[in-house]
Amino acid sequence: MENTTNVSMTSPFDSCLLSRQCDDPTGLQAYACGVRGIHGYLILVLGCFGIPTNIVNIVILTHKSMRSPVNNILTGIAISDLVTMAITVPHGIHFYIIHGLDITEDRYTSGWSLFFAVYAMVTITTQTVSIWLGVCLSFFRYVYIKTMGCGRYNIDTKTSCLLVAFIFLVTVAIYTPVYSSVSVKSMTCFNEVKNTTVQYFRMENLMTDNKSSLTHAYSMWIYVILGKWIPCFLITLFGGCLLHSLKENTRRTVHLNGSQATARLRQHRRTTAMLLVIILMYVIASLPQSVLLIIAFADVVFFENEYALLGETIDIVSLINNSINFVLYCAMSRQFRDLLRHCVCQYFSLPPQNAKTSQTASHLLSQNNIHSKVFAMNQIWRQESPLLDKTSTSNGRTFAVK
């Protein structure tokens, strides 16, 4: 094992005291030091908010009155986000809050370095699953609006569940070579204050270690291309098409139906606007990182001097994206709010706030039979409204279950 005691300590990569990089920082280094100082606490705050709210999202979206293809995809996103945040919180507490920035034997034990490797593999998997589910969400919503709910590519509830499971399994299968290439190795650094050599363990860096290997190239390009670039392009494309089709259908429906379509338009706009915000958050969280990864893959110096300094910022942006959906649902979906209020009151044995809330919740709970029949009715009469996710018309009576 190489002993770094005789190695020049002018390089920060040979020193255990990484915090000394922040003694007199300038430029991007100063920004990175500021973020690293609060990074662990930001992870803890976002985790304390995101973990319970994603659990609430799963509970509400899987309720029998909320089952629909779109909500099944949103449930898959919530599960992926929950797993991401659940494994990120202990990582942030151990590596940032408890042990700080300096390399110590307690910070990088064999067990914790193995955990770090698992954390890295789990997060790239869940992030890839999440963004591809976002692609599916934007695509099927666009198809629904474009075809007014009667197209051949519209999916039912069962198919949407299979789609979510398929994306999870395919992502794991594609990343299996990446998992097998990860290893934890023993390293040493020098502590100038104690004048001792510290032995520690760390995960092999796929960006800088074994750069010429085929596995390295596969690992990097599969993550950048299939995990970032392609889904970012598709989600942006379908998001733009969705916005355009929504405007066209809105104009056409108002022209045909006049004032009778106003209420439906308002509800439809809220749903689509919420999905567009979710799509935009994916683009904001993933596209800049994709560009930086391409540059870093081509230039290791850029990775060490620039990209590595932005790593904590990229993580925080991703965590915000993982935890913000609950806020969007509450702000933009009256049905979600009403059902959430009903479930909370029922769980804590509290009376409903008002009669309207109780009536709305009771109405939601009574829709189960309608939900199971809507798809078949739509296929028979082909009279589904273009402005509601689930409506059916029969003998002049309209059933709205959105």
XYZ file of N, CA and C in Angstrom, residues 64-248:
555
model
N -58.915 4.293 -3.962
C -59.799 3.736 -4.982
C -60.546 4.817 -5.770
N -60.744 5.980 -5.178
C -61.427 7.049 -5.897
C -60.493 7.854 -6.794
N -59.181 7.566 -6.727
C -58.209 8.332 -7.505
C -57.497 7.488 -8.559
N -57.888 6.248 -8.701
C -57.176 5.364 -9.622
C -57.441 5.752 -11.067
N -56.360 6.024 -11.767
C -56.429 6.371 -13.188
C -55.048 6.144 -13.778
N -54.917 6.057 -15.101
C -53.593 5.848 -15.700
C -52.583 6.918 -15.314
N -53.006 8.191 -15.365
C -52.084 9.275 -15.008
C -51.667 9.172 -13.550
N -52.610 8.906 -12.667
C -52.283 8.813 -11.246
C -51.405 7.608 -10.935
N -51.527 6.539 -11.698
C -50.630 5.391 -11.516
C -49.193 5.755 -11.864
N -49.018 6.527 -12.922
C -47.672 6.982 -13.289
C -47.130 7.933 -12.228
N -47.976 8.831 -11.731
C -47.561 9.736 -10.660
C -47.197 8.962 -9.395
N -47.882 7.853 -9.148
C -47.543 7.007 -8.004
C -46.156 6.393 -8.181
N -45.851 5.942 -9.392
C -44.509 5.423 -9.664
C -43.438 6.466 -9.428
N -43.713 7.707 -9.835
C -42.772 8.805 -9.584
C -42.602 9.027 -8.090
N -43.701 8.988 -7.337
C -43.634 9.194 -5.890
C -42.820 8.091 -5.210
N -42.981 6.846 -5.653
C -42.200 5.741 -5.085
C -40.712 5.946 -5.368
N -40.392 6.322 -6.592
C -38.998 6.563 -6.957
C -38.408 7.697 -6.136
N -39.159 8.792 -5.996
C -38.682 9.931 -5.204
C -38.517 9.561 -3.740
N -39.420 8.745 -3.217
C -39.340 8.315 -1.820
C -38.076 7.504 -1.561
N -37.756 6.585 -2.455
C -36.550 5.774 -2.296
C -35.307 6.666 -2.356
N -35.298 7.617 -3.287
C -34.163 8.536 -3.409
C -33.924 9.294 -2.117
N -34.970 9.861 -1.560
C -34.815 10.685 -0.365
C -34.519 9.833 0.865
N -35.075 8.625 0.923
C -34.853 7.765 2.081
C -33.388 7.356 2.207
N -32.712 7.146 1.083
C -31.305 6.751 1.149
C -30.370 7.952 1.178
N -30.856 9.130 0.763
C -30.021 10.334 0.762
C -29.873 10.917 2.160
N -30.904 10.823 2.982
C -30.858 11.421 4.321
C -29.734 10.834 5.181
N -29.610 9.502 5.352
C -28.471 8.989 6.143
C -27.120 9.328 5.530
N -27.060 9.404 4.202
C -25.816 9.818 3.544
C -25.444 11.232 3.942
N -26.411 12.152 3.919
C -26.126 13.539 4.278
C -25.759 13.697 5.744
N -26.435 12.955 6.619
C -26.150 13.061 8.054
C -24.738 12.576 8.362
N -24.355 11.427 7.819
C -23.047 10.852 8.153
C -21.901 11.615 7.504
N -21.996 11.871 6.198
C -20.851 12.412 5.475
C -20.731 13.926 5.566
N -21.776 14.624 5.986
C -21.704 16.085 6.035
C -21.931 16.655 7.430
N -22.930 16.148 8.154
C -23.248 16.738 9.456
C -22.353 16.192 10.555
N -22.205 14.884 10.630
C -21.438 14.278 11.727
C -19.941 14.446 11.539
N -19.422 14.179 10.352
C -17.973 14.119 10.160
C -17.394 15.278 9.344
N -18.199 16.172 8.845
C -17.644 17.308 8.128
C -16.987 16.918 6.825
N -15.994 17.730 6.411
C -15.375 17.536 5.102
C -14.063 16.766 5.155
N -13.369 16.793 6.272
C -12.055 16.155 6.345
C -12.170 14.631 6.273
N -11.142 14.017 5.684
C -11.105 12.564 5.563
C -10.616 11.975 6.879
N -11.419 11.116 7.461
C -11.041 10.413 8.688
C -11.389 8.934 8.533
N -10.796 8.131 9.392
C -11.088 6.702 9.349
C -12.539 6.415 9.725
N -13.102 7.220 10.625
C -14.495 7.021 11.028
C -15.465 7.443 9.928
N -15.091 8.440 9.148
C -15.984 8.900 8.080
C -16.015 7.900 6.931
N -14.870 7.378 6.578
C -14.774 6.467 5.438
C -14.382 5.065 5.902
N -15.209 4.481 6.746
C -15.009 3.075 7.095
C -15.402 2.207 5.904
N -15.064 0.947 5.984
C -15.419 0.029 4.900
C -16.932 -0.048 4.721
N -17.659 -0.109 5.854
C -19.118 -0.201 5.789
C -19.766 1.032 5.196
N -19.320 2.217 5.646
C -19.920 3.447 5.137
C -19.530 3.718 3.685
N -18.350 3.304 3.277
C -17.967 3.449 1.866
C -18.792 2.523 0.987
N -19.090 1.330 1.499
C -19.979 0.430 0.771
C -21.386 1.026 0.695
N -21.832 1.640 1.788
C -23.130 2.318 1.761
C -23.129 3.437 0.730
N -22.029 4.182 0.656
C -21.936 5.264 -0.326
C -22.064 4.721 -1.742
N -21.448 3.563 -2.007
C -21.559 2.949 -3.332
C -23.002 2.550 -3.621
N -23.669 1.965 -2.627
C -25.080 1.600 -2.791
C -25.922 2.844 -3.014
N -25.650 3.881 -2.244
C -26.374 5.155 -2.393
C -26.224 5.706 -3.808
N -25.011 5.688 -4.342
C -24.769 6.217 -5.687
C -25.541 5.428 -6.741
N -25.523 4.093 -6.634
C -26.206 3.263 -7.613
C -27.729 3.382 -7.502
N -28.236 3.449 -6.280
C -29.690 3.572 -6.090
C -30.187 4.900 -6.632
N -29.465 5.974 -6.359
C -29.945 7.294 -6.791
C -29.927 7.454 -8.312
N -28.886 6.939 -8.984
C -28.901 7.065 -10.448
C -30.022 6.210 -11.045
N -30.342 5.095 -10.390
C -31.430 4.249 -10.873
C -32.783 4.926 -10.680
N -33.044 5.417 -9.477
C -34.342 6.035 -9.202
C -34.530 7.331 -9.983
N -33.471 8.084 -10.169
C -33.586 9.306 -10.963
C -33.897 8.990 -12.420
N -33.288 7.932 -12.941
C -33.577 7.525 -14.315
C -35.018 7.036 -14.443
N -35.464 6.221 -13.489
C -36.851 5.748 -13.496
C -37.805 6.926 -13.440
N -37.529 7.868 -12.568
C -38.420 9.008 -12.366
C -38.566 9.849 -13.634
N -37.439 10.142 -14.293
C -37.530 11.001 -15.469
C -38.188 10.273 -16.645
N -37.981 8.947 -16.763
C -38.652 8.212 -17.833
C -40.150 8.096 -17.575
N -40.545 8.011 -16.324
C -41.976 8.061 -16.008
C -42.533 9.439 -16.350
N -41.725 10.474 -16.154
C -42.148 11.809 -16.579
C -42.336 11.895 -18.085
N -41.469 11.212 -18.844
C -41.631 11.151 -20.302
C -42.956 10.479 -20.664
N -43.236 9.347 -20.019
C -44.506 8.641 -20.276
C -45.697 9.522 -19.922
N -45.590 10.238 -18.820
C -46.668 11.125 -18.388
C -46.956 12.188 -19.439
N -45.909 12.835 -19.932
C -46.098 13.888 -20.931
C -46.612 13.319 -22.247
N -46.121 12.126 -22.634
C -46.542 11.526 -23.899
C -48.022 11.161 -23.869
N -48.458 10.429 -22.849
C -49.846 9.968 -22.812
C -50.828 11.122 -22.577
N -50.398 12.131 -21.864
C -51.270 13.299 -21.713
C -51.418 14.033 -23.043
N -50.312 14.128 -23.775
C -50.366 14.757 -25.097
C -51.263 13.961 -26.037
N -51.120 12.639 -26.048
C -51.947 11.792 -26.907
C -53.413 11.920 -26.530
N -53.685 11.975 -25.223
C -55.065 12.080 -24.770
C -55.723 13.359 -25.290
N -55.007 14.473 -25.150
C -55.572 15.749 -25.599
C -55.665 15.783 -27.117
N -54.644 15.258 -27.793
C -54.625 15.293 -29.258
C -55.758 14.473 -29.854
N -56.058 13.320 -29.246
C -57.073 12.416 -29.792
C -58.430 12.552 -29.110
N -58.541 13.522 -28.169
C -59.780 13.716 -27.416
C -60.181 12.454 -26.647
N -59.185 11.708 -26.184
C -59.457 10.549 -25.343
C -59.870 9.301 -26.075
N -59.870 9.313 -27.412
C -60.364 8.153 -28.166
C -59.289 7.519 -29.044
N -58.034 7.887 -28.834
C -56.979 7.347 -29.679
C -56.571 5.935 -29.290
N -55.893 5.252 -30.193
C -55.486 3.869 -29.949
C -54.350 3.781 -28.943
N -53.624 4.900 -28.721
C -52.491 4.884 -27.808
C -52.862 5.313 -26.392
N -54.135 5.574 -26.124
C -54.551 5.829 -24.756
C -54.515 4.523 -23.965
N -54.073 4.585 -22.725
C -53.906 3.375 -21.923
C -54.930 3.332 -20.804
N -55.214 2.120 -20.352
C -56.118 1.966 -19.224
C -55.306 1.838 -17.940
N -56.011 1.648 -16.828
C -55.357 1.622 -15.515
C -54.400 0.441 -15.386
N -54.797 -0.727 -15.829
C -53.952 -1.914 -15.701
C -52.682 -1.761 -16.530
N -52.816 -1.268 -17.748
C -51.645 -1.099 -18.614
C -50.664 -0.104 -18.029
N -51.183 0.954 -17.414
C -50.300 1.951 -16.811
C -49.494 1.355 -15.657
N -50.104 0.471 -14.869
C -49.376 -0.217 -13.788
C -48.258 -1.088 -14.358
N -48.562 -1.814 -15.429
C -47.546 -2.638 -16.071
C -46.426 -1.785 -16.648
N -46.773 -0.622 -17.170
C -45.769 0.282 -17.726
C -44.799 0.756 -16.655
N -45.317 1.130 -15.490
C -44.464 1.574 -14.389
C -43.516 0.459 -13.975
N -44.038 -0.753 -13.812
C -43.195 -1.887 -13.428
C -42.147 -2.181 -14.507
N -42.544 -2.059 -15.771
C -41.625 -2.311 -16.882
C -40.455 -1.328 -16.857
N -40.724 -0.059 -16.608
C -39.654 0.950 -16.578
C -38.689 0.677 -15.427
N -39.220 0.307 -14.271
C -38.354 -0.047 -13.151
C -37.436 -1.212 -13.518
N -37.993 -2.272 -14.082
C -37.209 -3.471 -14.382
C -36.180 -3.220 -15.479
N -36.573 -2.509 -16.532
C -35.647 -2.243 -17.636
C -34.488 -1.370 -17.174
N -34.776 -0.377 -16.343
C -33.719 0.495 -15.838
C -32.698 -0.304 -15.028
N -33.181 -1.163 -14.154
C -32.279 -2.005 -13.357
C -31.453 -2.907 -14.269
N -32.078 -3.481 -15.297
C -31.362 -4.373 -16.213
C -30.274 -3.622 -16.984
N -30.588 -2.414 -17.431
C -29.607 -1.633 -18.199
C -28.421 -1.228 -17.338
N -28.686 -0.918 -16.072
C -27.618 -0.463 -15.186
C -26.862 -1.607 -14.504
N -27.248 -2.837 -14.750
C -26.573 -3.961 -14.095
C -25.065 -3.981 -14.349
N -24.572 -3.745 -15.587
C -23.118 -3.669 -15.770
C -22.469 -2.557 -14.958
N -23.196 -1.458 -14.748
C -22.664 -0.364 -13.938
C -22.534 -0.819 -12.482
N -23.565 -1.515 -11.977
C -23.501 -2.016 -10.605
C -22.293 -2.936 -10.417
N -22.073 -3.797 -11.390
C -20.995 -4.786 -11.254
C -19.614 -4.155 -11.328
N -19.516 -2.952 -11.890
C -18.213 -2.299 -12.029
C -17.821 -1.489 -10.803
N -18.744 -1.292 -9.880
C -18.471 -0.481 -8.696
C -17.698 -1.306 -7.676
N -16.691 -0.679 -7.083
C -15.904 -1.353 -6.057
C -15.436 -0.336 -5.024
N -15.126 -0.823 -3.839
C -14.586 0.000 -2.756
C -13.129 -0.380 -2.564
N -12.249 0.598 -2.552
C -10.828 0.307 -2.419
C -10.216 1.081 -1.262
N -9.107 0.570 -0.767
C -8.392 1.180 0.349
C -7.459 2.261 -0.178
N -7.407 3.387 0.534
C -6.547 4.489 0.137
C -5.905 5.088 1.384
N -4.936 5.983 1.182
C -4.287 6.679 2.291
C -4.197 8.157 1.990
N -4.183 8.946 3.050
C -3.950 10.385 2.936
C -3.144 10.829 4.147
N -2.681 12.064 4.116
C -1.805 12.555 5.186
C -2.487 13.678 5.944
N -2.501 13.531 7.272
C -3.050 14.560 8.149
C -1.894 15.411 8.663
N -1.784 16.651 8.161
C -0.660 17.514 8.515
C -0.695 17.953 9.969
N -1.885 18.094 10.518
C -1.996 18.559 11.904
C -1.483 17.496 12.868
N -1.933 16.256 12.685
C -1.517 15.160 13.563
C -0.237 14.484 13.080
N 0.208 14.848 11.855
C 1.415 14.271 11.261
C 1.327 12.746 11.194
N 0.172 12.274 10.724
C -0.051 10.832 10.615
C -0.648 10.507 9.251
N -0.493 9.284 8.847
C -1.099 8.786 7.626
C -2.405 8.085 7.975
N -3.447 8.434 7.291
C -4.782 7.898 7.562
C -5.150 6.913 6.452
N -5.542 5.741 6.844
C -6.025 4.756 5.883
C -7.550 4.770 5.898
N -8.134 4.833 4.723
C -9.590 4.901 4.620
C -10.040 4.153 3.372
N -11.345 4.034 3.212
C -11.919 3.339 2.059
C -12.809 4.315 1.292
N -12.839 4.138 -0.015
C -13.757 4.951 -0.811
C -14.166 4.194 -2.067
N -15.306 4.610 -2.624
C -15.785 3.995 -3.859
C -14.921 4.435 -5.032
N -14.619 3.516 -5.904
C -13.851 3.843 -7.096
C -14.624 4.826 -7.949
N -13.950 5.887 -8.373
C -14.587 6.948 -9.144
C -14.688 6.533 -10.603
N -15.907 6.370 -11.099
C -16.097 5.933 -12.483
C -15.680 6.998 -13.487
N -15.575 8.253 -13.020
C -15.215 9.326 -13.940
C -13.710 9.398 -14.174
N -12.921 9.163 -13.131
C -11.477 9.362 -13.260
C -10.672 8.085 -13.158
N -11.222 7.024 -12.532
C -10.474 5.771 -12.380
C -10.791 4.816 -13.523
N -9.756 4.139 -14.025
C -9.923 3.179 -15.129
C -10.651 3.802 -16.318
N -10.235 4.996 -16.684
C -10.952 5.757 -17.703
C -10.929 5.078 -19.065
N -9.926 4.228 -19.313
C -9.808 3.603 -20.628
C -10.602 2.304 -20.746
N -11.212 1.841 -19.660
C -11.901 0.562 -19.696
C -13.230 0.680 -20.428
N -13.658 -0.445 -21.001
C -14.930 -0.484 -21.715
C -16.100 -0.296 -20.761
N -15.977 -0.868 -19.560
C -17.040 -0.720 -18.566
C -17.215 0.728 -18.163
N -16.095 1.440 -18.035
C -16.161 2.862 -17.694
C -16.921 3.627 -18.762
N -16.576 3.382 -20.031
C -17.250 4.089 -21.119
C -18.742 3.762 -21.150
N -19.069 2.494 -20.983
C -20.485 2.094 -20.960
C -21.212 2.770 -19.810
N -20.611 2.747 -18.624
C -21.248 3.310 -17.445
C -21.558 4.790 -17.639
N -20.604 5.513 -18.157
C -20.796 6.955 -18.307
C -21.802 7.274 -19.398
N -21.652 6.664 -20.556
C -22.516 7.018 -21.670
C -23.942 6.515 -21.472
N -24.112 5.368 -20.840
C -25.461 4.859 -20.633
C -26.215 5.771 -19.671
N -25.508 6.304 -18.674
C -26.149 7.213 -17.725
C -26.433 8.561 -18.370
N -25.466 9.079 -19.113
C -25.642 10.404 -19.719
C -26.675 10.364 -20.838
N -26.590 9.354 -21.716
C -27.474 9.308 -22.880
C -28.873 8.817 -22.515
N -28.968 7.622 -21.903
C -30.284 7.055 -21.595
C -30.886 7.609 -20.311
N -30.023 8.054 -19.391
C -30.537 8.564 -18.127
C -30.780 10.053 -18.104
N -30.189 10.780 -19.060
C -30.320 12.238 -19.031
C -30.747 12.824 -20.382
N -29.893 12.649 -21.423
C -30.106 13.376 -22.660
C -31.408 12.987 -23.366
N -31.599 11.717 -23.633
C -32.799 11.292 -24.367
C -34.080 11.629 -23.618
N -34.208 11.285 -22.317
C -35.452 11.654 -21.628
C -35.660 13.163 -21.525
N -34.579 13.930 -21.358
C -34.725 15.395 -21.330
C -35.271 15.919 -22.657
N -34.731 15.385 -23.757
C -35.210 15.810 -25.080
C -36.675 15.433 -25.278
N -37.026 14.183 -24.932
C -38.393 13.717 -25.159
C -39.393 14.449 -24.268
N -39.042 14.661 -23.015
C -39.980 15.308 -22.106
C -40.181 16.769 -22.492
N -39.133 17.395 -23.029
C -39.282 18.767 -23.526
C -40.137 18.793 -24.791
N -39.912 17.832 -25.684
C -40.680 17.755 -26.925
C -42.163 17.532 -26.643
N -42.473 16.522 -25.840
C -43.877 16.216 -25.552
C -44.527 17.308 -24.710
N -43.735 17.941 -23.852
C -44.275 19.054 -23.080
C -44.685 20.212 -23.967
N -43.841 20.540 -24.961
C -44.191 21.598 -25.904
C -45.399 21.223 -26.748
N -45.438 19.984 -27.219
C -46.599 19.513 -27.993
C -47.866 19.519 -27.139
N -47.725 19.164 -25.870
C -48.871 19.162 -24.957
C -49.431 20.561 -24.790
N -48.556 21.524 -24.611
C -49.000 22.912 -24.457
C -49.697 23.412 -25.716
N -49.122 23.077 -26.883
C -49.729 23.508 -28.144
C -51.089 22.852 -28.355
N -51.186 21.554 -28.129
C -52.460 20.853 -28.317
C -53.520 21.338 -27.344
N -53.109 21.668 -26.137
C -54.066 22.187 -25.157
C -54.671 23.498 -25.639
N -53.837 24.360 -26.170
C -54.344 25.640 -26.681
C -55.293 25.424 -27.857
N -54.927 24.505 -28.754
C -55.779 24.244 -29.914
C -57.118 23.641 -29.506
